[in-house]
Amino acid sequence: GSRKGGPSGQTIAIIAGWHTRLFAFLLAGFTLLSALVFHRAPGDPMQGILFMKNLAIAGGFLLLVARGPLEWSLDARCAALAAPGRRQS
């Protein structure tokens, strides 16, 4: 059967901080593409609002691409474990 609703694998990965930059980049592209395909109706104010909403969401994803994961993310924990001379906590 088809699954409706619920978070995608990429969304869960971003929340957990696993491959944050990659999945944020992919979701930004998907969001921009869906804005251009589904919400580009010049005369419809509601579609304009939805288009701007998608642009804002894509901007948030691109901020994650630029900033990367925070120190509590899985990416940061894996990097800390792999770092030579790391301190035990």
mmCIF file of C-alpha atoms in Angstrom:
data_model
loop_
_atom_site.group_PDB
_atom_site.id
_atom_site.type_symbol
_atom_site.label_atom_id
_atom_site.label_comp_id
_atom_site.label_asym_id
_atom_site.label_seq_id
_atom_site.Cartn_x
_atom_site.Cartn_y
_atom_site.Cartn_z
ATOM 1 C CA GLY A 1 0.000 0.000 0.000
ATOM 2 C CA SER A 2 0.987 3.606 -0.317
ATOM 3 C CA ARG A 3 2.148 5.537 2.682
ATOM 4 C CA LYS A 4 0.527 8.916 3.254
ATOM 5 C CA GLY A 5 1.853 11.602 5.524
ATOM 6 C CA GLY A 6 4.655 11.166 7.990
ATOM 7 C CA PRO A 7 8.231 12.332 7.640
ATOM 8 C CA SER A 8 10.472 11.140 4.831
ATOM 9 C CA GLY A 9 13.820 9.478 5.382
ATOM 10 C CA GLN A 10 15.604 12.711 4.449
ATOM 11 C CA THR A 11 13.599 14.643 7.014
ATOM 12 C CA ILE A 12 14.482 12.177 9.765
ATOM 13 C CA ALA A 13 18.141 12.302 8.712
ATOM 14 C CA ILE A 14 18.171 16.117 8.985
ATOM 15 C CA ILE A 15 16.475 16.045 12.389
ATOM 16 C CA ALA A 16 19.035 13.526 13.642
ATOM 17 C CA GLY A 17 21.872 15.425 12.018
ATOM 18 C CA TRP A 18 23.002 12.576 9.767
ATOM 19 C CA HIS A 19 24.436 13.721 6.404
ATOM 20 C CA THR A 20 22.784 17.061 7.105
ATOM 21 C CA ARG A 21 24.303 19.036 4.248
ATOM 22 C CA LEU A 22 23.563 16.414 1.605
ATOM 23 C CA PHE A 23 19.937 15.862 2.566
ATOM 24 C CA ALA A 24 19.291 19.581 3.125
ATOM 25 C CA PHE A 25 20.636 20.277 -0.364
ATOM 26 C CA LEU A 26 18.429 17.577 -1.890
ATOM 27 C CA LEU A 27 15.334 18.789 -0.052
ATOM 28 C CA ALA A 28 16.056 22.418 -1.030
ATOM 29 C CA GLY A 29 16.171 21.359 -4.677
ATOM 30 C CA PHE A 30 12.965 19.354 -4.334
ATOM 31 C CA THR A 31 11.208 22.253 -2.618
ATOM 32 C CA LEU A 32 12.293 24.762 -5.273
ATOM 33 C CA LEU A 33 11.285 22.398 -8.051
ATOM 34 C CA SER A 34 7.865 21.801 -6.520
ATOM 35 C CA ALA A 35 7.385 25.568 -6.095
ATOM 36 C CA LEU A 36 8.135 26.138 -9.775
ATOM 37 C CA VAL A 37 5.984 23.257 -10.989
ATOM 38 C CA PHE A 38 2.939 23.519 -8.727
ATOM 39 C CA HIS A 39 2.712 27.117 -7.470
ATOM 40 C CA ARG A 40 3.643 29.271 -10.454
ATOM 41 C CA ALA A 41 0.288 30.834 -11.334
ATOM 42 C CA PRO A 42 0.816 34.583 -11.935
ATOM 43 C CA GLY A 43 -2.772 35.695 -11.354
ATOM 44 C CA ASP A 44 -3.634 33.589 -8.285
ATOM 45 C CA PRO A 45 -2.732 35.218 -4.942
ATOM 46 C CA MET A 46 -3.004 31.923 -3.026
ATOM 47 C CA GLN A 47 -0.518 30.235 -5.352
ATOM 48 C CA GLY A 48 1.783 33.232 -4.866
ATOM 49 C CA ILE A 49 1.644 32.730 -1.109
ATOM 50 C CA LEU A 50 2.369 29.011 -1.468
ATOM 51 C CA PHE A 51 5.248 29.790 -3.849
ATOM 52 C CA MET A 52 6.794 32.176 -1.302
ATOM 53 C CA LYS A 53 6.290 29.582 1.456
ATOM 54 C CA ASN A 54 8.248 27.039 -0.561
ATOM 55 C CA LEU A 55 10.996 29.596 -1.199
ATOM 56 C CA ALA A 56 11.238 30.221 2.549
ATOM 57 C CA ILE A 57 11.463 26.493 3.284
ATOM 58 C CA ALA A 58 14.155 26.082 0.620
ATOM 59 C CA GLY A 59 16.022 29.008 2.207
ATOM 60 C CA GLY A 60 15.972 27.204 5.534
ATOM 61 C CA PHE A 61 17.383 24.086 3.920
ATOM 62 C CA LEU A 62 20.105 26.141 2.213
ATOM 63 C CA LEU A 63 20.981 27.647 5.595
ATOM 64 C CA LEU A 64 21.534 24.100 6.844
ATOM 65 C CA VAL A 65 23.730 23.443 3.807
ATOM 66 C CA ALA A 66 25.815 26.542 4.572
ATOM 67 C CA ARG A 67 25.984 26.088 8.353
ATOM 68 C CA GLY A 68 26.057 22.317 8.596
ATOM 69 C CA PRO A 69 25.104 20.232 11.607
ATOM 70 C CA LEU A 70 25.465 21.395 15.195
ATOM 71 C CA GLU A 71 27.550 19.747 17.902
ATOM 72 C CA TRP A 72 24.722 17.478 19.087
ATOM 73 C CA SER A 73 24.140 15.953 15.645
ATOM 74 C CA LEU A 74 25.109 12.455 14.576
ATOM 75 C CA ASP A 75 27.550 13.959 12.050
ATOM 76 C CA ALA A 76 29.380 15.846 14.816
ATOM 77 C CA ARG A 77 29.440 12.828 17.117
ATOM 78 C CA CYS A 78 30.862 10.596 14.376
ATOM 79 C CA ALA A 79 33.510 13.226 13.567
ATOM 80 C CA ALA A 80 34.438 13.500 17.251
ATOM 81 C CA LEU A 81 34.804 9.733 17.548
ATOM 82 C CA ALA A 82 36.989 9.600 14.449
ATOM 83 C CA ALA A 83 39.195 12.529 15.523
ATOM 84 C CA PRO A 84 42.673 11.511 16.698
ATOM 85 C CA GLY A 85 43.488 12.466 20.289
ATOM 86 C CA ARG A 86 39.859 12.936 21.278
ATOM 87 C CA ARG A 87 38.992 13.317 24.933
ATOM 88 C CA GLN A 88 36.911 10.701 26.693
ATOM 89 C CA SER A 89 33.684 12.049 28.193
#
